[in-house]
Coordinates of C-alpha atoms and ligand atoms in Angstrom, one line a residue:
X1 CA 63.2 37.4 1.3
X2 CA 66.6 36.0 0.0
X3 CA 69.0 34.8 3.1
X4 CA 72.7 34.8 2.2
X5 CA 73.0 31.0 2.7
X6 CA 76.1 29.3 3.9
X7 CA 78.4 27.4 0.5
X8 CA 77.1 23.8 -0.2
X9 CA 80.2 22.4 -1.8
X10 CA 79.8 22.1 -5.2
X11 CA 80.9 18.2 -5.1
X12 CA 77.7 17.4 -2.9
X13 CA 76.0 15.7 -5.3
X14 CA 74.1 13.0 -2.6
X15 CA 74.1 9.2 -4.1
X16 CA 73.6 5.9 -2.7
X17 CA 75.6 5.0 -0.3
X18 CA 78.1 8.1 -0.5
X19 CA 79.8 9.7 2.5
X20 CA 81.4 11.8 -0.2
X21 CA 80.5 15.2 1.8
X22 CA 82.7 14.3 4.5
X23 CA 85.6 15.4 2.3
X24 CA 84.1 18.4 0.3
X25 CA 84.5 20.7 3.6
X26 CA 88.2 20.6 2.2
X27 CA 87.3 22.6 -1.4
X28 CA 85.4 25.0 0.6
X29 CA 87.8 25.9 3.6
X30 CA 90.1 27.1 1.3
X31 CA 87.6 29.7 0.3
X32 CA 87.6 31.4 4.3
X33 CA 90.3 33.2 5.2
X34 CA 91.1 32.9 8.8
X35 CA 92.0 37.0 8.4
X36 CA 90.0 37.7 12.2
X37 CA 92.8 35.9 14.3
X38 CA 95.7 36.7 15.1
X39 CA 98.9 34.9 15.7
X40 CA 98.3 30.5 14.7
X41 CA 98.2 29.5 18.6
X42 CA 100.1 26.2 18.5
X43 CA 100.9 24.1 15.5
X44 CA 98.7 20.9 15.6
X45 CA 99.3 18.5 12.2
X46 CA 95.9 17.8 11.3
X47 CA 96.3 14.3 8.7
X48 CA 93.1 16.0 6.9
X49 CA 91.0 19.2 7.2
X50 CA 89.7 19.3 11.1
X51 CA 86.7 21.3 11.0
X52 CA 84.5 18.3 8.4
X53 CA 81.6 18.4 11.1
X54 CA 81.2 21.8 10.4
X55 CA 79.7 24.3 13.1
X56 CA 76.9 25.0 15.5
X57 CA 75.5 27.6 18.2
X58 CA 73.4 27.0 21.3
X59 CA 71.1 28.0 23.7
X60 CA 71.1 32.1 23.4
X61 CA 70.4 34.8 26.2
X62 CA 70.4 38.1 26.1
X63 CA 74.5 39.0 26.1
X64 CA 75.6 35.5 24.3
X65 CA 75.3 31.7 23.5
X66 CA 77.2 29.0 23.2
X67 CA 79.4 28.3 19.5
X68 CA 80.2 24.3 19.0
X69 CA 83.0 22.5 16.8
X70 CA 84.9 19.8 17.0
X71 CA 88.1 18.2 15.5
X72 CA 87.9 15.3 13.3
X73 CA 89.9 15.0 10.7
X74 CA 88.7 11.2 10.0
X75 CA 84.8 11.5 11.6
X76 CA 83.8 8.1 11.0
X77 CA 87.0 6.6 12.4
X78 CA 87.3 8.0 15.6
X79 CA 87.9 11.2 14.8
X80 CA 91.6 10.7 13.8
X81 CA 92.9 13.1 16.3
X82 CA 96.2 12.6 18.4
X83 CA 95.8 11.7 21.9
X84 CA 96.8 14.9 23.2
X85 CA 95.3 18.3 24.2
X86 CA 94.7 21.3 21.4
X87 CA 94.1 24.5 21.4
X88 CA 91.1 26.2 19.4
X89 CA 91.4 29.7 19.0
X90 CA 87.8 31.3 18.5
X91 CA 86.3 34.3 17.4
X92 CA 82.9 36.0 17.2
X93 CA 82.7 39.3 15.2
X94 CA 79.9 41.6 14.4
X95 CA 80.1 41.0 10.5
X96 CA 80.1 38.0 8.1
X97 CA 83.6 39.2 6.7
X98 CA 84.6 38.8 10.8
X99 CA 86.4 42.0 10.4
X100 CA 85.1 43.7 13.4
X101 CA 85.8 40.8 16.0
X102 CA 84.2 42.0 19.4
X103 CA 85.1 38.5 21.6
X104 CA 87.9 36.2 21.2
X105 CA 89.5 33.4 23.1
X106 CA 91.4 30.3 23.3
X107 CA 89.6 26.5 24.1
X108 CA 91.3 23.6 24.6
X109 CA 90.0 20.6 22.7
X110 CA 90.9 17.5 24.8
X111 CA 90.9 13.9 23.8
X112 CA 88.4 13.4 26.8
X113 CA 86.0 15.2 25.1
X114 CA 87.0 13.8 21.6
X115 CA 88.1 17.0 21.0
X116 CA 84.7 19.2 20.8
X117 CA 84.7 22.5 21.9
X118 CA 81.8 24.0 23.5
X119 CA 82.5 27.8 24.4
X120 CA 79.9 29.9 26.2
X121 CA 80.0 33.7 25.0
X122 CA 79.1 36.2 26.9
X123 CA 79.2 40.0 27.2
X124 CA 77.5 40.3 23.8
X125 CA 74.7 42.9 22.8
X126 CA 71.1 41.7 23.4
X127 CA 69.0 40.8 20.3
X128 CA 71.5 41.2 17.6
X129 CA 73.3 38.7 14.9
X130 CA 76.9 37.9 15.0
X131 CA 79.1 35.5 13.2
X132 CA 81.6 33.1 15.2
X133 CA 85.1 31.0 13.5
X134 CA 87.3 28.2 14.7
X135 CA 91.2 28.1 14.4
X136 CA 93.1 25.6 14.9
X137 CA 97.1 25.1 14.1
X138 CA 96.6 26.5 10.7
X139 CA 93.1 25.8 9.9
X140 CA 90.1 28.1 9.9
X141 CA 86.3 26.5 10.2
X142 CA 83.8 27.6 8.2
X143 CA 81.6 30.8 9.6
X144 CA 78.8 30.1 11.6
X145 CA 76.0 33.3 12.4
X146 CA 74.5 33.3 15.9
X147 CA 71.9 35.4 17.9
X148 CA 71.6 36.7 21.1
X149 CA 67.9 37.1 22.9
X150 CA 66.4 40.4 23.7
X151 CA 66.9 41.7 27.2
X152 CA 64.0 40.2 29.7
X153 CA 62.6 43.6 30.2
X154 CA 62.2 44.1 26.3
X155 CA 59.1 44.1 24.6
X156 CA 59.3 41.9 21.2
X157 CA 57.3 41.9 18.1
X158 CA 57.7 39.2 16.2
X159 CA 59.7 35.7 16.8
X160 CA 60.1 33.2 14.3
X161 CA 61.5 29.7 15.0
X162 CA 61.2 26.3 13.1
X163 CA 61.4 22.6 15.0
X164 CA 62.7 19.2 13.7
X165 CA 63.3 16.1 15.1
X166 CA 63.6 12.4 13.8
X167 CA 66.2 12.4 11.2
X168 CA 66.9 8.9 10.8
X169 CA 69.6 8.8 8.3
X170 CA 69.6 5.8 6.2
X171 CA 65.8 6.7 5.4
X172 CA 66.2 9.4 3.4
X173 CA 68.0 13.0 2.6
X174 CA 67.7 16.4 4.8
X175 CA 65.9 18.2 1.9
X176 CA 64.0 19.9 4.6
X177 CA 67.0 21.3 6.4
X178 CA 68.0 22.5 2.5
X179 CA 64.8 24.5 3.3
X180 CA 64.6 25.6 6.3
X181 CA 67.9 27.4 5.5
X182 CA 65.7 29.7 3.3
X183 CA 63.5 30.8 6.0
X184 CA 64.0 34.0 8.1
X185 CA 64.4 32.3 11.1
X186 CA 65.6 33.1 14.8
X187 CA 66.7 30.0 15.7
X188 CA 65.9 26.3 15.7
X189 CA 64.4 23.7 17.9
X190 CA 65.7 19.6 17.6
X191 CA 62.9 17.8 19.7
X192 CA 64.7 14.6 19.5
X193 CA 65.7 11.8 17.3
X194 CA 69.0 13.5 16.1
X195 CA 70.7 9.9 15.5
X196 CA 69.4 6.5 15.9
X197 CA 71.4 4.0 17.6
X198 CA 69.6 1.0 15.2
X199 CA 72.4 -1.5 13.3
X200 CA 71.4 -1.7 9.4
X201 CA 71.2 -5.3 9.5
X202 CA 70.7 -6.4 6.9
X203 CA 72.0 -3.6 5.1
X204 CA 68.9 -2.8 2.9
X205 CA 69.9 -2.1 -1.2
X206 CA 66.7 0.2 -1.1
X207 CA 67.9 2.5 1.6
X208 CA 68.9 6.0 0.1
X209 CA 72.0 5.9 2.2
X210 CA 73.0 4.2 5.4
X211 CA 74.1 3.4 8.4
X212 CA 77.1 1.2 9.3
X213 CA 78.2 -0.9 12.3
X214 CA 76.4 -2.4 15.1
X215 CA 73.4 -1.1 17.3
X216 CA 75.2 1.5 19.1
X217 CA 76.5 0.4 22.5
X218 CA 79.8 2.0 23.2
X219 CA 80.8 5.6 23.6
X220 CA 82.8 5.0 19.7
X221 CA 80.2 3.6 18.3
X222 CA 78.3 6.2 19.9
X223 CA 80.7 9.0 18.3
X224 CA 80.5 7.8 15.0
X225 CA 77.0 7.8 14.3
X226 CA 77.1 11.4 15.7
X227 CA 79.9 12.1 13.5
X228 CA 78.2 9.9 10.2
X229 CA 74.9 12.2 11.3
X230 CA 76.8 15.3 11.4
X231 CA 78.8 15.3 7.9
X232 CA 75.3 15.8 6.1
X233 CA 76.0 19.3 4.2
X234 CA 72.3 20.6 4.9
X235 CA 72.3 20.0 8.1
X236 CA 75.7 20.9 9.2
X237 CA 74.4 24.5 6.9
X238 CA 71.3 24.8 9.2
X239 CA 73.4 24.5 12.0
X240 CA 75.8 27.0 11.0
X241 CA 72.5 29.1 10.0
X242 CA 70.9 29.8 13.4
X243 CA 71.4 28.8 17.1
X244 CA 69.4 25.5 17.9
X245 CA 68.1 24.8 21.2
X246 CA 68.3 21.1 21.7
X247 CA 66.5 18.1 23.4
X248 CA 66.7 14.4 22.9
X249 CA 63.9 11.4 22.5
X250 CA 64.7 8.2 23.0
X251 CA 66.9 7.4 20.0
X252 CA 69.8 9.5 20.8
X253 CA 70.2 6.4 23.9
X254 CA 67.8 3.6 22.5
X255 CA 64.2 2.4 21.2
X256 CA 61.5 3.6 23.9
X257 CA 64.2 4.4 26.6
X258 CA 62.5 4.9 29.7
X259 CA 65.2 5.7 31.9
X260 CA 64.1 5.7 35.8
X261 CA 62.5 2.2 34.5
X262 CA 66.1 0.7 32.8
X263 CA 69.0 0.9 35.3
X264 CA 70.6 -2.1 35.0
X265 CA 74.4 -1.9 35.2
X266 CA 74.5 -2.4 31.5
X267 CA 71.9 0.0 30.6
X268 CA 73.1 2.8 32.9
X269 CA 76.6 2.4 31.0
X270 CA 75.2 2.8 27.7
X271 CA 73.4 5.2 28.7
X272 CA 76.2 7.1 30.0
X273 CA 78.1 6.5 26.7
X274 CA 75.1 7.9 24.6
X275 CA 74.9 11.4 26.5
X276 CA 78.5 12.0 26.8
X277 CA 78.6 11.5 22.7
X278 CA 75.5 13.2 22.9
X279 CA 76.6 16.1 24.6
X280 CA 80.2 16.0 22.4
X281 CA 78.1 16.7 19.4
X282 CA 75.7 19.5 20.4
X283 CA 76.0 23.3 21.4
X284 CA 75.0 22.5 25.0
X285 CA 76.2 24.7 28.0
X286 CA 78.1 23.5 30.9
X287 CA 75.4 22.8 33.2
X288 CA 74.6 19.9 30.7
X289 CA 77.9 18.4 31.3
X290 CA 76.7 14.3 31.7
X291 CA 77.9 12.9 34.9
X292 CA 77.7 8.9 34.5
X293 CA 74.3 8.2 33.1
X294 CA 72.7 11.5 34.2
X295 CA 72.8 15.1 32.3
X296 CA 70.7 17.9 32.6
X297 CA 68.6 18.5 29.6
X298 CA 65.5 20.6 30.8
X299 CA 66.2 24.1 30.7
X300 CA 64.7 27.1 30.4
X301 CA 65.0 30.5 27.9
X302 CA 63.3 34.0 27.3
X303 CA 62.6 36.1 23.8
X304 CA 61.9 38.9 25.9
X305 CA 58.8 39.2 27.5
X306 CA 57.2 37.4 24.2
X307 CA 58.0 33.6 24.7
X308 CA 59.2 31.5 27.5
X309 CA 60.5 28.4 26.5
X310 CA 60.8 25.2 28.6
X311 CA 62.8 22.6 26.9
X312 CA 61.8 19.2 28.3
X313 CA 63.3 15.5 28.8
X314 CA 60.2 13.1 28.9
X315 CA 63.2 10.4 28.9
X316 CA 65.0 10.7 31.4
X317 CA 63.0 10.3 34.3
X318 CA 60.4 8.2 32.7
X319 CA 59.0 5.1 34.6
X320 CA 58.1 1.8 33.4
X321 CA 56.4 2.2 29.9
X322 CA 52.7 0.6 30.5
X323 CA 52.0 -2.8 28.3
X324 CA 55.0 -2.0 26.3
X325 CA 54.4 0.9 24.0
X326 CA 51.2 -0.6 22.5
X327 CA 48.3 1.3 21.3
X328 CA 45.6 -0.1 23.9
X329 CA 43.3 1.8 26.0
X330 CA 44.3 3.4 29.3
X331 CA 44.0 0.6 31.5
X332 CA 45.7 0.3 34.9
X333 CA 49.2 0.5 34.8
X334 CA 48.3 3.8 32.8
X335 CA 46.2 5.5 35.5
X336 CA 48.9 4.5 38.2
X337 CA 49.9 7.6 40.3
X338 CA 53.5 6.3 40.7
X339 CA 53.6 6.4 37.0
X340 CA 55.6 9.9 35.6
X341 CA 57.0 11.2 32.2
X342 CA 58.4 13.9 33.9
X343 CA 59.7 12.8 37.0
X344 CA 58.9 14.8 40.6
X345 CA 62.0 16.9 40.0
X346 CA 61.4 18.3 36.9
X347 CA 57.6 18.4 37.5
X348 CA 58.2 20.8 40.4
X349 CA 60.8 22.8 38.7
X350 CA 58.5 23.2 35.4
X351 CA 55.2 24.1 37.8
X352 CA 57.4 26.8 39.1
X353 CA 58.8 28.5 36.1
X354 CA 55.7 28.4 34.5
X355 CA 54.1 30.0 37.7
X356 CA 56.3 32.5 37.3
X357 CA 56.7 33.5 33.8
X358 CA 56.4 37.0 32.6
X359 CA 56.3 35.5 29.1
X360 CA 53.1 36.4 27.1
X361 CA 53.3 32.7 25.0
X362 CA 54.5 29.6 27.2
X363 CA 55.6 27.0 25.0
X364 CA 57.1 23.3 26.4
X365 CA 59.3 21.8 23.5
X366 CA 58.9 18.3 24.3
X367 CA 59.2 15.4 22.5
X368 CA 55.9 12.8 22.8
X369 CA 52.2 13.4 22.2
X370 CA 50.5 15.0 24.9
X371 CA 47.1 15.1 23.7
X372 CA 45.3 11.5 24.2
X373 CA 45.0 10.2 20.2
X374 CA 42.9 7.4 20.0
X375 CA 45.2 5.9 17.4
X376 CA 43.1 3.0 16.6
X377 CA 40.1 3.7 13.7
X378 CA 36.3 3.3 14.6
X379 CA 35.0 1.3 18.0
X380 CA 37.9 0.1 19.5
X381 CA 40.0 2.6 21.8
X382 CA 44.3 2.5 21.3
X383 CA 46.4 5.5 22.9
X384 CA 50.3 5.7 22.4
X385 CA 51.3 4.1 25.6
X386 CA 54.9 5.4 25.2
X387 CA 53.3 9.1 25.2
X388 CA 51.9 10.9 27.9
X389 CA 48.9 8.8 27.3
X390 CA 50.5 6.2 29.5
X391 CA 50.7 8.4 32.0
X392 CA 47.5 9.7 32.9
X393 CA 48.2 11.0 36.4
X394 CA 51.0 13.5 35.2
X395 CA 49.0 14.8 32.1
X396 CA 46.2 15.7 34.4
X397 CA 48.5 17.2 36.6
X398 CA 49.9 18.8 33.5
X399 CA 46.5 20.5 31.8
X400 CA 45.0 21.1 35.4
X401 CA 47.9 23.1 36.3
X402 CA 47.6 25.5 32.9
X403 CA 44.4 25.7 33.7
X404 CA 44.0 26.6 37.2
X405 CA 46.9 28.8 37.4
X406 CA 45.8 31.0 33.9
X407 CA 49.3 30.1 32.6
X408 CA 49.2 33.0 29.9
X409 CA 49.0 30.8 26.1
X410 CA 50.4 27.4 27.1
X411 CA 51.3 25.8 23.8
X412 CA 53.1 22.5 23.0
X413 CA 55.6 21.1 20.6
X414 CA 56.4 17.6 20.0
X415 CA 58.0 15.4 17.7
X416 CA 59.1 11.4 17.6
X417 CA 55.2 10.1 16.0
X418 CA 56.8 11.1 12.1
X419 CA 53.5 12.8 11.3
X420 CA 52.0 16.5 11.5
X421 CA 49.1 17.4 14.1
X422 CA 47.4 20.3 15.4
X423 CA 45.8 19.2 18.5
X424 CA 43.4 21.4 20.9
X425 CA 44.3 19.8 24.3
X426 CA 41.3 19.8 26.0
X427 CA 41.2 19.5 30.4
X428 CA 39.8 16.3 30.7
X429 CA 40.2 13.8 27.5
X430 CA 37.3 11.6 28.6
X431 CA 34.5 14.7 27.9
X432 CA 34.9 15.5 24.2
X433 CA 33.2 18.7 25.8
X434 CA 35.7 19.7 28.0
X435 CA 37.2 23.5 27.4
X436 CA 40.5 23.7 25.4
X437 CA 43.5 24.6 28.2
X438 CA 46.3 24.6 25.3
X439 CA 47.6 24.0 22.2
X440 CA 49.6 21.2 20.6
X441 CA 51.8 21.5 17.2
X442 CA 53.5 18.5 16.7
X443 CA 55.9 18.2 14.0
X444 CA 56.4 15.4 11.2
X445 CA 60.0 13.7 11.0
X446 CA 62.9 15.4 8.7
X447 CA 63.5 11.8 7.2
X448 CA 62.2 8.7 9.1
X449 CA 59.7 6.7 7.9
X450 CA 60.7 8.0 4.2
X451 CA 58.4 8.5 1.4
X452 CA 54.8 8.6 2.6
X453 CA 51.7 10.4 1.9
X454 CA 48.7 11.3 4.2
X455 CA 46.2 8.4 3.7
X456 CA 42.9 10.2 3.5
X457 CA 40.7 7.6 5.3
X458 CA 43.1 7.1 8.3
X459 CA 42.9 10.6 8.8
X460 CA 39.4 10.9 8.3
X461 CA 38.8 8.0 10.9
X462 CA 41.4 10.1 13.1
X463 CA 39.2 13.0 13.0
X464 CA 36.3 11.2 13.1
X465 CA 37.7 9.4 16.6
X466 CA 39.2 12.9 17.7
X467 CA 37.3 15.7 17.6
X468 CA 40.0 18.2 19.1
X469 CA 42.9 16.8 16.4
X470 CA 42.8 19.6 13.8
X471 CA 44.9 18.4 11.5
X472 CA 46.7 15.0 11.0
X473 CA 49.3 14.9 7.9
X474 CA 51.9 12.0 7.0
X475 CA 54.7 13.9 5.0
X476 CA 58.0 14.8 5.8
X477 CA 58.9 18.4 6.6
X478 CA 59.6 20.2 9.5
X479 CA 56.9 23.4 10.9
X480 CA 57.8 26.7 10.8
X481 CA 55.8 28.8 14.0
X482 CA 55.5 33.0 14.3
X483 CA 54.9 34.7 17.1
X484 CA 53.5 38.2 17.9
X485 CA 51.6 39.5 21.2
X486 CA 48.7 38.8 19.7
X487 CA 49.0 35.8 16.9
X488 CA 50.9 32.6 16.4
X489 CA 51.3 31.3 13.2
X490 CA 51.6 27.8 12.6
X491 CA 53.1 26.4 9.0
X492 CA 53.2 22.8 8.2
X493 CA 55.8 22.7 6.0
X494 CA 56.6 19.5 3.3
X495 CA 58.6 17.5 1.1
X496 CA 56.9 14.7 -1.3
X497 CA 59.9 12.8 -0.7
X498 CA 63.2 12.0 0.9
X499 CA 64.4 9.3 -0.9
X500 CA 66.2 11.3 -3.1
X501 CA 67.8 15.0 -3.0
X502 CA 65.6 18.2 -4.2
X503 CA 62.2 18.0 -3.3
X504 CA 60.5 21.2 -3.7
X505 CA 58.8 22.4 -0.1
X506 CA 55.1 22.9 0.5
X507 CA 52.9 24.3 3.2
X508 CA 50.1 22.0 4.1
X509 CA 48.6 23.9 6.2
X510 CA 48.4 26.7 8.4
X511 CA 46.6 27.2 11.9
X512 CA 46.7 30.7 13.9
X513 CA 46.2 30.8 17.7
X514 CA 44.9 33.8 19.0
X515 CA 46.4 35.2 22.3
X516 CA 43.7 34.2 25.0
X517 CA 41.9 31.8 23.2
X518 CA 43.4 28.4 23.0
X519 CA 41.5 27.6 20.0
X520 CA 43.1 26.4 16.5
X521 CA 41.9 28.5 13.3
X522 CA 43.0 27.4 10.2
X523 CA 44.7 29.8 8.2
Ligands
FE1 FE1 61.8 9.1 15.6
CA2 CA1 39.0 4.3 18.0

């Protein structure tokens, strides 16, 4: 099926060291007319086209979602805006032409807030398309499409969603999000990774494109990785594709974050610089307005009575990381019952919904391994101690939980490991025998790591170490997952490389769950 895909300017042409699509959005603004608003509200002088970071949409229900720009005329400087407050008109309309406009409004873009805009429709028809626009002095934004849910009582058919995470810039291009575009998809999951804070020092000749600055520290430097990020054509496209529901890992704040664990004065105001540019940059809703060094990321959201989804921080909350990260086996520090990923709070909150869920597939978009990967080939044992691995006590909690309460088809998503798996989680990792309780589809990176390919002895030995890991692949890609009452439909899907634009996309493989049986099949 052929998806009318949002205008890549025809000057994109991606080369080394270019940041030559952060003035392309100029050619193609000219080409939207702004004919949905009404009268210009205000007269803001913009020193170059405002709208260069493009679009997104957020975190639908069933009568709206959230719809995301932000001014920045210069994006790696600041933004280039004048310290004062705008006004954004907006508009969502029930046709790409946005001839029949159904909501409109004015936001005010302040310089707080570096001038994003983050305005939550409502009032909207459940499970139906609509196309949203920006205004601003005499400026339109491109057009972004958006969906609502289906109503809670509704019974859905068919969902289909892809998730992403790890896009580490300077290693390589979003060919994936190029294809993703092309898929007939509901919306979008980001499990994390979105920037990385990491200085390119030195700067690397080899590096496809790249970073600049420092390791991100303040709330600017903070903004302009966002804003470097955010220029890419392909992904600011996807964005304006689909809504994407969004969490973060830890590169969005820094390496192996583990945030109950870091609280020095320091760290907490870095931290408190990374989510408020964090939250500047994404279609979040209020509720995930950062306060200091806290912000509310877990969050939950219905397709009908189909999917519930329960979007997860493993971050914030996180106690001490055991031995460091390393790949050793679950000694003591690992077992420790003071030891969470998830933290009490979140624990409790997730048990509950989850209890409670009318939802016939219950999927937790996360972002770290939960099943326990020995990582390290033949004798020896060496789990991820950064993962849930490292904490034993709340993954037991976790699977005992799904388990003992039936929760109707638990099933997992995770990113941040750069590497495709299909992983049966079983109840108690030390009894290869033990019954499946869920399902894990963890998804390979957009571009970190760069141009790799699976080694076929690694992931023989992985098998050979794991008998519940179904599939282990070491591409780059992003998965692709369909959902009916009684299937899902898993596709691994791949690019040969990243280091430069136009990879062609493949599926590597394909598992199907079927409802009741937490069990993967390839397909
Ligand atoms: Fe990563
Ligand atoms: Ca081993």
């Amino acid at each position: 099926m052929e998806l009318p895909l949002y205008r890549i300017p025809d000057t994109y042409k991606p080369s080394r060291r270019s940041f030559i699509c952060t003035t392309t959005s100029l050619a193609v603004a000219a080409l939207w007319s702004g004919k949905g608003f009404g009268a210009i509200t205000g007269n803001p002088k913009f020193s170059a086209y405002p709208f260069q970071l493009g679009v997104a949409s957020g975190d639908p229900v069933a009568d709206g979602f959230v719809i995301w720009t932000r001014l920045a005329p210069k994006p790696l400087e600041g933004g280039g805006m004048p310290m004062e407050p705008i006004a954004v008109d907006w508009i969502v309309a029930e046709d790409e032409g946005m001839s029949k406009v159904v909501r409109k409004g004015t936001a005010t873009a302040t310089p707080d807030w570096v001038h994003s805009v983050h305005v939550e429709v409502e009032g909207l028809q459940p499970n139906r398309w609509y196309w949203y626009q920006f205004k601003a002095g005499g400026e339109v934004s491109q057009v972004g499409r958006a969906r609502t849910m289906p109503l809670a009582s509704d019974k859905p058919d068919r969902l289909r969603f892809a998730f992403a995470s790890c896009q580490n810039y300077s290693h390589g291009f979003y060919t994936a999000y190029d294809h993703m575009a092309r898929e007939d998809l509901d919306f979008v999951f980001h499990l994390g990774d979105y920037i990385y804070e990491q200085a390119e020092t030195p700067v690397s000749a080899d590096r496809p494109r790249q970073h600049f600055g420092p390791a991100l520290k303040t709330l600017e430097q903070y903004r302009n990785r966002f804003a470097l990020y955010k220029t890419d054509p392909f992904l600011q496209r996807m964005h304006a594709q689909v809504p994407w529901i969004v969490t973060w890992d830890d590169h969005e704040t820094w390496n192996d974050m583990a945030g109950a664990a870091e609280t020095t004065a320091a760290q907490l105001a870095r931290r408190a610089a990374a989510y408020k540019a964090y939250y500047e940059h994404m279609p979040l809703r209020r509720i995930a307005l950062p306060r200091g060094p806290e912000m509310q990321m877990y969050r939950r959201l219905s397709f009908g009575n189909l999917a519930e989804f329960f979007v997860l921080d493993t971050r914030q909350f996180k106690t001490k990381v055991p031995y460091d990260g390393k790949h050793v086996p679950q000694r003591k520090d690992a077992m420790d019952p003071q030891g969470t990923i998830l933290g009490d709070k979140q624990r409790e909150w997730l048990f509950d919904g989850l209890g409670r869920s009318a939802g016939r597939w219950n999927v937790l978009a996360q972002q770290v391994l939960m099943g326990r990967v020995d990582l390290v080939n033949g004798e020896a044992d060496g789990y991820a101690m950064n993962t849930w691995s490292g904490y034993e006590v709340d993954r037991r909690r976790m699977l005992d939980f799904v388990a003992e309460r039936k929760i109707s088809n638990p099933v997992v998503l995770t990113g941040d490991i750069h590497s495709n798996w299909a992983n049966e989680l079983i109840r108690d990792f030390t009894r290869p025998d033990s019954p499946s309780v869920a399902t894990e589809f963890v998804g390979t990176s957009i571009s970190t790591k760069g141009d790799t390919v699976t080694n076929p002895a690694r992931r023989e030995a992985l098998y050979s170490d794991n008998p519940f890991v179904k599939y282990y692949g070491d591409e780059r890609g992003y998965v692709s997952c369909e959902i009916t009452p009684d299937l899902w439909k898993t596709d691994y899907r791949t690019v040969a490389y990243v280091s430069k634009p136009g990879a062609p996309i493949h599926t590597n493989a394909s598992f199907v769950v079927e409802a009741g049986k937490p069990r993967l099949i390839r397909a």
